[in-house]
Amino acid sequence: MKILYLSACAQMGGAENSLLDILASLRAAKPGWPLRLVVSENGPVVSRSAALGVPTIIVPFPSALARIGDAAVGGPAGRQRSRWSLLAELLLAAPAVFGYVRKLRAVIREQAPDVIHSNGFKMHMLGVWAKPRRVPIVWHVHDYVSLRPLMSRLLRRCAARCALAVANSRSVAADVKAVCGTRLKVSTIYNGVDLENFSPSGPTLDLDILAGFEPANPETVRVGMLATLARWKGHETFLQAMALIPPDVPVRGYITGGALYQTNGSQHSLAELNQLAARLGLSQKIGFTGYVAEPAAAMRALDIVVHASTEPEPFGLVVVEGMACGRAVVVSEGGGAAELFTSGTDAMGHPPGDAKSLAGCIKRLACDSNLRRSLGRAGRNTAELRFDRARLATELIPLYQRLENLASRGA
Ligand code: GLC
């Protein structure tokens, strides 16, 4: 079985991590299957995929196509831009889109895959437009479609040409069905992580050095947020919560991550977050480490991992990674993220965007090392039971085989 994966991004965001975990899982389960990956740019995904034994083909997005996006037009990134500016952008990008579809079609013909598996809204559409009729395409949906004014329309229109949508949580699956209708088959496959890399023991990063801080006192409790700088990831909520922690609680906060996406208006800049931290009087209490290539080593340096998304989180890889590292994780309990844990048992939930309640969780955990330890232990256990990436191949292989069978029978 030859599978061609399509990725709309080569930077290491959640959807790209998930894709690489699928490749690793499949490589281990089916070493003989030829897997190939088409990416829209050069970036870390390319070398990581090659390291897994999956060759990549870079078919670069022209910049007009790379920049286009509806995430900031009333989507998850809020309303930073108007629909008119998106429309103008679309019109200008039309020739680039046609040209790209032509190139992608040639690559697909040459690769002659049995199944195509696409990641990212742009690749879902481009894949449908470029593929031969008889080759089934699987859309791997990592985000809420209904929040995207343009993509939801396009996906609904093209749903009949998609053989199967895979959603990363039941919450996302329900959303895909609501947008695309019942004709589109949707399966939920929870993400998995590499439990050896994301484990309680292993190397740790010195976050203080990375943030340019003096070493902290030994009793300091380290609280960190690891996320892309997308606006809805809740950096502001985290900063507001940290400002509400009483000064006698010895906490130090870290923001780890950098700007990732090229889409206009969808993310914070580090300078903006730095200014907010300064306005809240947090300059000595919050460090910015920038992007780290080894999130597991960063998590192991923390006592508390914070997930603070202000919108329902489709899945929330960081939640599972933090649990797998045996950390106490505080989770914004909305969307798919709420399906990953039991609050008070293996992590702790707070309502999305509620800085006061987040501060309450952080304070409670900062003052109770036993609670941190017991959540961490139970979190690791949950990760082992439910989120081992070996499961991805077990769930995907029968789906691919069924699609290939249907296609070869001309169904
Ligand atoms: C997207 C989602 C995130 C999820 C990741 C992997 O980045 O926003 O919630 O964890 O994909 O599925």
Short mmCIF file of C-alpha atoms and ligand atoms in Angstrom, two decimals:
data_model
loop_
_atom_site.label_atom_id
_atom_site.label_comp_id
_atom_site.label_asym_id
_atom_site.label_seq_id
_atom_site.Cartn_x
_atom_site.Cartn_y
_atom_site.Cartn_z
CA MET A 1 0.00 0.00 0.00
CA LYS A 2 1.47 3.34 -1.03
CA ILE A 3 0.32 6.35 0.97
CA LEU A 4 1.00 9.94 0.04
CA TYR A 5 0.70 12.43 2.89
CA LEU A 6 0.15 16.14 2.21
CA SER A 7 1.10 18.77 4.76
CA ALA A 8 0.28 22.46 4.50
CA CYS A 9 3.02 23.39 6.96
CA ALA A 10 6.59 22.28 7.66
CA GLN A 11 6.95 23.99 11.05
CA MET A 12 6.41 21.94 14.18
CA GLY A 13 2.85 22.75 15.28
CA GLY A 14 0.41 20.28 16.83
CA ALA A 15 -0.96 18.97 13.54
CA GLU A 16 2.57 18.42 12.22
CA ASN A 17 3.63 16.61 15.41
CA SER A 18 0.60 14.41 15.04
CA LEU A 19 1.44 13.68 11.40
CA LEU A 20 5.02 12.69 12.30
CA ASP A 21 3.69 10.42 15.05
CA ILE A 22 1.50 8.73 12.45
CA LEU A 23 4.48 8.26 10.14
CA ALA A 24 6.58 6.81 12.99
CA SER A 25 3.77 4.52 14.08
CA LEU A 26 3.12 3.27 10.53
CA ARG A 27 6.82 2.84 9.78
CA ALA A 28 7.10 0.55 12.80
CA ALA A 29 3.94 -1.43 12.03
CA LYS A 30 4.35 -1.70 8.24
CA PRO A 31 8.03 -1.26 7.33
CA GLY A 32 7.33 -2.41 3.77
CA TRP A 33 4.70 0.19 2.90
CA PRO A 34 6.10 3.05 0.81
CA LEU A 35 5.16 6.33 2.51
CA ARG A 36 5.84 9.74 0.97
CA LEU A 37 5.18 13.25 2.24
CA VAL A 38 4.48 16.36 0.20
CA VAL A 39 5.13 19.58 2.14
CA SER A 40 4.40 23.16 1.14
CA GLU A 41 7.69 24.62 2.36
CA ASN A 42 11.06 23.61 3.71
CA GLY A 43 11.21 23.31 7.50
CA PRO A 44 11.80 20.97 10.43
CA VAL A 45 9.06 18.55 9.29
CA VAL A 46 11.19 17.70 6.24
CA SER A 47 14.24 16.48 8.16
CA ARG A 48 12.17 14.79 10.85
CA SER A 49 10.19 12.90 8.25
CA ALA A 50 13.40 11.86 6.48
CA ALA A 51 14.81 10.66 9.83
CA LEU A 52 11.78 8.37 10.12
CA GLY A 53 12.52 6.94 6.68
CA VAL A 54 9.76 8.84 4.90
CA PRO A 55 11.10 10.86 1.94
CA THR A 56 9.56 14.28 1.39
CA ILE A 57 8.85 16.21 -1.76
CA ILE A 58 8.75 19.98 -1.29
CA VAL A 59 6.15 21.61 -3.50
CA PRO A 60 6.37 25.19 -2.21
CA PHE A 61 3.25 27.28 -1.75
CA PRO A 62 3.62 30.54 -3.67
CA SER A 63 3.55 33.33 -1.07
CA ALA A 64 0.04 34.49 -2.05
CA LEU A 65 -1.24 31.01 -1.20
CA ALA A 66 0.89 30.66 1.96
CA ARG A 67 -0.41 33.90 3.46
CA ILE A 68 -4.07 33.41 2.71
CA GLY A 69 -6.16 32.35 5.69
CA ASP A 70 -9.46 32.81 7.46
CA ALA A 71 -8.32 32.04 11.03
CA ALA A 72 -8.34 35.75 11.86
CA VAL A 73 -11.62 36.56 10.08
CA GLY A 74 -13.97 35.67 12.92
CA GLY A 75 -12.20 32.31 13.25
CA PRO A 76 -10.23 30.99 16.24
CA ALA A 77 -7.89 33.97 16.15
CA GLY A 78 -10.77 36.42 16.61
CA ARG A 79 -11.73 39.21 14.27
CA GLN A 80 -8.41 40.81 13.47
CA ARG A 81 -9.30 41.24 9.81
CA SER A 82 -12.39 41.90 7.71
CA ARG A 83 -14.04 39.49 5.27
CA TRP A 84 -13.36 42.04 2.52
CA SER A 85 -9.63 41.86 3.04
CA LEU A 86 -9.88 38.06 2.84
CA LEU A 87 -11.92 38.28 -0.36
CA ALA A 88 -9.39 40.63 -1.95
CA GLU A 89 -6.61 38.27 -0.92
CA LEU A 90 -8.49 35.33 -2.44
CA LEU A 91 -8.95 37.05 -5.77
CA LEU A 92 -5.30 37.95 -5.91
CA ALA A 93 -4.28 34.43 -4.99
CA ALA A 94 -6.50 32.66 -7.54
CA PRO A 95 -3.83 32.26 -10.24
CA ALA A 96 -1.36 30.97 -7.63
CA VAL A 97 -3.94 28.40 -6.47
CA PHE A 98 -4.56 27.14 -10.02
CA GLY A 99 -0.85 26.89 -10.68
CA TYR A 100 -0.32 24.99 -7.46
CA VAL A 101 -3.08 22.49 -8.19
CA ARG A 102 -1.42 21.77 -11.53
CA LYS A 103 1.94 21.10 -9.89
CA LEU A 104 0.43 18.96 -7.16
CA ARG A 105 -1.51 16.94 -9.75
CA ALA A 106 1.75 16.14 -11.56
CA VAL A 107 3.39 15.02 -8.30
CA ILE A 108 0.41 12.81 -7.40
CA ARG A 109 0.45 11.20 -10.87
CA GLU A 110 4.13 10.50 -10.57
CA GLN A 111 3.85 9.04 -7.06
CA ALA A 112 0.74 6.99 -7.95
CA PRO A 113 -0.45 6.52 -4.35
CA ASP A 114 -3.22 4.11 -3.31
CA VAL A 115 -4.43 6.53 -0.65
CA ILE A 116 -3.82 10.24 0.02
CA HIS A 117 -3.89 11.53 3.60
CA SER A 118 -4.00 15.33 3.96
CA ASN A 119 -3.15 17.59 6.90
CA GLY A 120 -4.28 21.22 7.11
CA PHE A 121 -7.33 22.89 5.56
CA LYS A 122 -5.45 24.15 2.52
CA MET A 123 -4.13 20.70 1.69
CA HIS A 124 -7.60 19.15 2.14
CA MET A 125 -8.87 21.39 -0.64
CA LEU A 126 -5.81 21.32 -2.86
CA GLY A 127 -5.67 17.52 -2.51
CA VAL A 128 -9.29 17.11 -3.61
CA TRP A 129 -8.77 19.41 -6.59
CA ALA A 130 -5.49 17.81 -7.67
CA LYS A 131 -6.10 14.08 -7.14
CA PRO A 132 -7.30 11.61 -9.78
CA ARG A 133 -10.95 10.63 -9.20
CA ARG A 134 -10.27 7.02 -8.22
CA VAL A 135 -7.64 7.74 -5.54
CA PRO A 136 -9.32 8.09 -2.12
CA ILE A 137 -8.36 11.03 0.07
CA VAL A 138 -8.50 11.06 3.88
CA TRP A 139 -8.85 14.50 5.46
CA HIS A 140 -7.20 14.53 8.85
CA VAL A 141 -9.05 17.31 10.61
CA HIS A 142 -7.23 18.82 13.57
CA ASP A 143 -9.28 22.00 14.09
CA TYR A 144 -12.91 23.12 14.24
CA VAL A 145 -14.16 23.61 10.72
CA SER A 146 -17.23 25.61 11.72
CA LEU A 147 -15.04 28.43 13.07
CA ARG A 148 -13.56 29.06 9.65
CA PRO A 149 -15.87 31.12 7.44
CA LEU A 150 -14.18 30.28 4.16
CA MET A 151 -12.83 26.79 4.79
CA SER A 152 -16.16 25.51 6.14
CA ARG A 153 -17.87 26.47 2.87
CA LEU A 154 -15.18 24.96 0.72
CA LEU A 155 -14.98 21.72 2.70
CA ARG A 156 -18.78 21.31 2.64
CA ARG A 157 -18.75 21.72 -1.14
CA CYS A 158 -15.99 19.18 -1.63
CA ALA A 159 -17.06 16.70 1.06
CA ALA A 160 -18.51 14.29 -1.51
CA ARG A 161 -15.04 13.82 -2.99
CA CYS A 162 -13.44 12.99 0.35
CA ALA A 163 -13.50 9.26 1.22
CA LEU A 164 -13.12 9.71 4.97
CA ALA A 165 -12.45 12.41 7.53
CA VAL A 166 -10.38 11.52 10.58
CA ALA A 167 -10.97 13.83 13.55
CA ASN A 168 -8.61 14.19 16.50
CA SER A 169 -11.45 14.17 19.07
CA ARG A 170 -15.16 13.41 19.29
CA SER A 171 -15.77 17.10 19.64
CA VAL A 172 -14.04 17.85 16.31
CA ALA A 173 -15.82 14.86 14.70
CA ALA A 174 -19.21 16.32 15.68
CA ASP A 175 -18.18 19.66 14.24
CA VAL A 176 -17.06 18.14 10.92
CA LYS A 177 -20.38 16.30 10.65
CA ALA A 178 -22.34 19.44 11.46
CA VAL A 179 -20.55 21.32 8.67
CA CYS A 180 -20.18 18.66 6.00
CA GLY A 181 -23.36 16.67 6.56
CA THR A 182 -23.93 13.00 7.16
CA ARG A 183 -22.67 11.86 3.75
CA LEU A 184 -19.09 12.37 4.87
CA LYS A 185 -17.84 9.45 6.98
CA VAL A 186 -15.95 10.64 10.04
CA SER A 187 -13.80 8.53 12.38
CA THR A 188 -12.31 9.78 15.62
CA ILE A 189 -8.69 8.87 16.22
CA TYR A 190 -7.12 10.44 19.28
CA ASN A 191 -3.53 11.55 18.85
CA GLY A 192 -0.75 9.55 20.43
CA VAL A 193 2.69 10.56 21.65
CA ASP A 194 6.09 8.91 21.83
CA LEU A 195 5.99 7.68 25.42
CA GLU A 196 9.75 7.17 25.49
CA ASN A 197 10.50 10.76 24.58
CA PHE A 198 7.65 12.21 26.65
CA SER A 199 8.53 10.43 29.87
CA PRO A 200 9.08 11.54 33.47
CA SER A 201 12.83 10.90 33.34
CA GLY A 202 15.31 12.23 30.83
CA PRO A 203 17.28 15.40 30.08
CA THR A 204 15.88 18.74 31.25
CA LEU A 205 16.39 22.22 29.84
CA ASP A 206 17.61 25.11 31.96
CA LEU A 207 14.66 27.40 31.40
CA ASP A 208 16.20 30.20 33.50
CA ILE A 209 19.22 30.43 31.24
CA LEU A 210 16.99 30.35 28.17
CA ALA A 211 14.85 33.14 29.62
CA GLY A 212 17.89 35.20 30.69
CA PHE A 213 17.02 34.88 34.40
CA GLU A 214 19.16 34.35 37.49
CA PRO A 215 18.82 30.80 38.85
CA ALA A 216 15.66 30.46 40.95
CA ASN A 217 15.58 29.59 44.68
CA PRO A 218 15.33 25.85 45.27
CA GLU A 219 11.77 26.10 46.60
CA THR A 220 10.54 27.84 43.43
CA VAL A 221 7.67 26.10 41.69
CA ARG A 222 8.02 26.36 37.92
CA VAL A 223 4.87 26.90 35.94
CA GLY A 224 5.00 26.94 32.17
CA MET A 225 2.96 27.28 29.06
CA LEU A 226 4.18 25.65 25.85
CA ALA A 227 2.20 26.68 22.81
CA THR A 228 2.37 28.33 19.44
CA LEU A 229 1.65 32.05 19.66
CA ALA A 230 -1.80 31.66 18.09
CA ARG A 231 -4.05 34.20 19.83
CA TRP A 232 -6.55 31.67 21.14
CA LYS A 233 -3.90 29.64 22.99
CA GLY A 234 -4.51 31.92 26.00
CA HIS A 235 -1.15 33.54 26.75
CA GLU A 236 -3.03 36.58 28.04
CA THR A 237 -5.12 34.45 30.38
CA PHE A 238 -1.96 32.77 31.68
CA LEU A 239 -0.29 36.13 32.30
CA GLN A 240 -3.38 37.49 34.04
CA ALA A 241 -3.54 34.36 36.21
CA MET A 242 0.13 34.67 37.16
CA ALA A 243 -0.51 38.27 38.18
CA LEU A 244 -3.21 37.04 40.58
CA ILE A 245 -0.91 34.63 42.46
CA PRO A 246 -0.08 36.14 45.88
CA PRO A 247 3.57 37.23 46.18
CA ASP A 248 4.29 34.81 49.03
CA VAL A 249 3.65 31.79 46.74
CA PRO A 250 7.06 31.05 45.21
CA VAL A 251 6.19 30.59 41.53
CA ARG A 252 8.09 31.43 38.39
CA GLY A 253 6.36 31.32 35.01
CA TYR A 254 7.74 30.51 31.57
CA ILE A 255 6.30 31.07 28.14
CA THR A 256 7.84 28.76 25.60
CA GLY A 257 7.10 28.99 21.91
CA GLY A 258 7.46 31.28 18.94
CA ALA A 259 5.50 32.59 15.99
CA LEU A 260 4.83 29.70 13.62
CA TYR A 261 2.26 30.34 10.98
CA GLN A 262 2.48 32.62 7.98
CA THR A 263 -1.27 33.30 7.92
CA ASN A 264 -2.01 37.01 8.35
CA GLY A 265 -3.16 38.29 11.76
CA SER A 266 -3.52 34.94 13.51
CA GLN A 267 -0.84 35.17 16.18
CA HIS A 268 0.72 37.27 18.94
CA SER A 269 4.24 38.58 18.67
CA LEU A 270 6.65 37.93 21.52
CA ALA A 271 7.11 41.70 21.91
CA GLU A 272 3.38 42.13 22.47
CA LEU A 273 3.36 39.45 25.21
CA ASN A 274 6.47 40.91 26.80
CA GLN A 275 4.76 44.28 27.04
CA LEU A 276 1.67 42.75 28.61
CA ALA A 277 3.84 40.92 31.17
CA ALA A 278 5.56 44.21 32.00
CA ARG A 279 2.21 46.04 32.34
CA LEU A 280 1.03 43.35 34.78
CA GLY A 281 4.21 43.77 36.83
CA LEU A 282 5.45 40.31 35.87
CA SER A 283 8.82 41.14 34.30
CA GLN A 284 10.71 39.30 37.07
CA LYS A 285 8.19 36.50 37.35
CA ILE A 286 7.67 35.40 33.73
CA GLY A 287 10.47 34.34 31.41
CA PHE A 288 10.27 33.95 27.65
CA THR A 289 12.40 31.10 26.39
CA GLY A 290 11.51 31.34 22.68
CA TYR A 291 10.91 28.21 20.64
CA VAL A 292 12.41 25.02 22.07
CA ALA A 293 13.07 22.04 19.86
CA GLU A 294 12.72 19.56 22.73
CA PRO A 295 9.40 20.17 24.47
CA ALA A 296 9.78 17.02 26.63
CA ALA A 297 13.00 18.40 28.16
CA ALA A 298 11.25 21.74 28.76
CA MET A 299 8.29 20.02 30.43
CA ARG A 300 10.51 17.98 32.69
CA ALA A 301 12.00 21.28 33.92
CA LEU A 302 8.53 22.39 35.02
CA ASP A 303 6.43 21.45 38.05
CA ILE A 304 3.16 22.57 36.49
CA VAL A 305 2.27 22.56 32.77
CA VAL A 306 -0.46 25.03 31.87
CA HIS A 307 -2.83 24.73 28.96
CA ALA A 308 -4.92 27.89 28.73
CA SER A 309 -6.76 28.01 25.39
CA THR A 310 -9.57 30.52 25.45
CA GLU A 311 -11.53 28.72 22.73
CA PRO A 312 -12.50 25.05 22.86
CA GLU A 313 -9.28 23.15 22.12
CA PRO A 314 -9.71 20.58 19.33
CA PHE A 315 -7.40 18.09 21.06
CA GLY A 316 -4.50 19.65 22.97
CA LEU A 317 -1.34 17.60 22.40
CA VAL A 318 0.45 19.54 25.13
CA VAL A 319 -2.01 18.15 27.68
CA VAL A 320 -1.15 14.57 26.80
CA GLU A 321 2.57 15.34 26.52
CA GLY A 322 2.54 16.96 29.98
CA MET A 323 0.71 13.96 31.44
CA ALA A 324 3.13 11.55 29.74
CA CYS A 325 6.02 13.49 31.32
CA GLY A 326 4.41 12.92 34.71
CA ARG A 327 3.76 16.63 35.32
CA ALA A 328 0.78 18.21 37.04
CA VAL A 329 -1.19 19.62 34.10
CA VAL A 330 -3.82 22.36 34.32
CA VAL A 331 -6.18 22.15 31.38
CA SER A 332 -8.64 24.60 29.87
CA GLU A 333 -11.60 22.27 29.93
CA GLY A 334 -13.35 22.80 26.60
CA GLY A 335 -13.72 20.96 23.29
CA GLY A 336 -11.63 17.84 22.70
CA ALA A 337 -9.23 18.69 25.54
CA ALA A 338 -12.03 17.85 27.99
CA GLU A 339 -12.07 14.28 26.59
CA LEU A 340 -8.45 13.64 27.55
CA PHE A 341 -8.49 13.61 31.34
CA THR A 342 -10.58 13.37 34.51
CA SER A 343 -10.34 16.58 36.47
CA GLY A 344 -8.82 16.13 39.91
CA THR A 345 -7.56 12.63 39.08
CA ASP A 346 -4.95 12.81 36.32
CA ALA A 347 -4.96 16.58 35.60
CA MET A 348 -6.90 19.62 36.76
CA GLY A 349 -9.49 21.49 34.70
CA HIS A 350 -10.48 25.17 34.64
CA PRO A 351 -13.06 26.98 32.47
CA PRO A 352 -11.56 28.40 29.22
CA GLY A 353 -10.46 32.02 29.53
CA ASP A 354 -11.09 32.20 33.30
CA ALA A 355 -7.87 33.72 34.69
CA LYS A 356 -9.16 33.70 38.27
CA SER A 357 -9.92 30.03 38.25
CA LEU A 358 -6.62 29.24 36.49
CA ALA A 359 -4.81 31.22 39.19
CA GLY A 360 -6.71 29.17 41.81
CA CYS A 361 -5.49 25.90 40.25
CA ILE A 362 -1.89 27.11 39.96
CA LYS A 363 -1.88 28.34 43.56
CA ARG A 364 -3.35 25.11 44.89
CA LEU A 365 -0.81 23.00 43.03
CA ALA A 366 2.10 25.31 43.88
CA CYS A 367 1.32 24.87 47.59
CA ASP A 368 0.78 21.10 47.50
CA SER A 369 3.63 18.96 46.21
CA ASN A 370 1.77 15.74 47.09
CA LEU A 371 -1.10 16.71 44.84
CA ARG A 372 1.34 17.54 42.05
CA ARG A 373 2.97 14.16 42.45
CA SER A 374 -0.28 12.20 42.47
CA LEU A 375 -1.67 14.02 39.41
CA GLY A 376 1.65 13.45 37.64
CA ARG A 377 1.65 9.73 38.37
CA ALA A 378 -1.96 9.26 37.31
CA GLY A 379 -1.34 11.41 34.23
CA ARG A 380 1.50 9.16 33.10
CA ASN A 381 -0.73 6.15 33.62
CA THR A 382 -3.50 7.66 31.47
CA ALA A 383 -0.97 8.50 28.75
CA GLU A 384 0.28 4.89 28.72
CA LEU A 385 -3.22 3.48 28.55
CA ARG A 386 -4.78 5.84 26.03
CA PHE A 387 -2.18 7.87 24.17
CA ASP A 388 0.63 5.57 23.05
CA ARG A 389 1.36 6.46 19.43
CA ALA A 390 1.64 2.75 18.53
CA ARG A 391 -2.19 2.81 18.57
CA LEU A 392 -2.26 5.20 15.56
CA ALA A 393 -1.11 2.53 13.10
CA THR A 394 -3.50 -0.02 14.61
CA GLU A 395 -6.42 2.32 14.01
CA LEU A 396 -5.36 3.70 10.63
CA ILE A 397 -4.26 0.52 8.84
CA PRO A 398 -7.75 -1.06 8.59
CA LEU A 399 -9.17 2.28 7.42
CA TYR A 400 -6.56 2.61 4.65
CA GLN A 401 -7.10 -1.02 3.62
CA ARG A 402 -10.86 -0.59 3.42
CA LEU A 403 -10.48 2.52 1.26
CA GLU A 404 -8.02 0.79 -1.04
CA ASN A 405 -10.38 -2.17 -1.42
CA LEU A 406 -13.32 0.06 -2.20
CA ALA A 407 -11.25 2.01 -4.73
CA SER A 408 -9.98 -1.11 -6.46
CA ARG A 409 -13.56 -2.35 -6.79
CA GLY A 410 -14.40 1.01 -8.32
CA ALA A 411 -16.86 1.85 -5.52
C1 GLC B 1 -4.23 21.31 16.08
C2 GLC B 1 -5.24 21.55 17.18
C3 GLC B 1 -4.75 20.99 18.50
C4 GLC B 1 -4.31 19.55 18.35
C5 GLC B 1 -3.35 19.38 17.19
C6 GLC B 1 -3.04 17.93 16.91
O1 GLC B 1 -3.07 22.05 16.28
O2 GLC B 1 -5.50 22.94 17.31
O3 GLC B 1 -5.75 21.06 19.47
O4 GLC B 1 -3.69 19.10 19.52
O5 GLC B 1 -3.90 19.94 16.01
O6 GLC B 1 -4.19 17.20 16.56
#
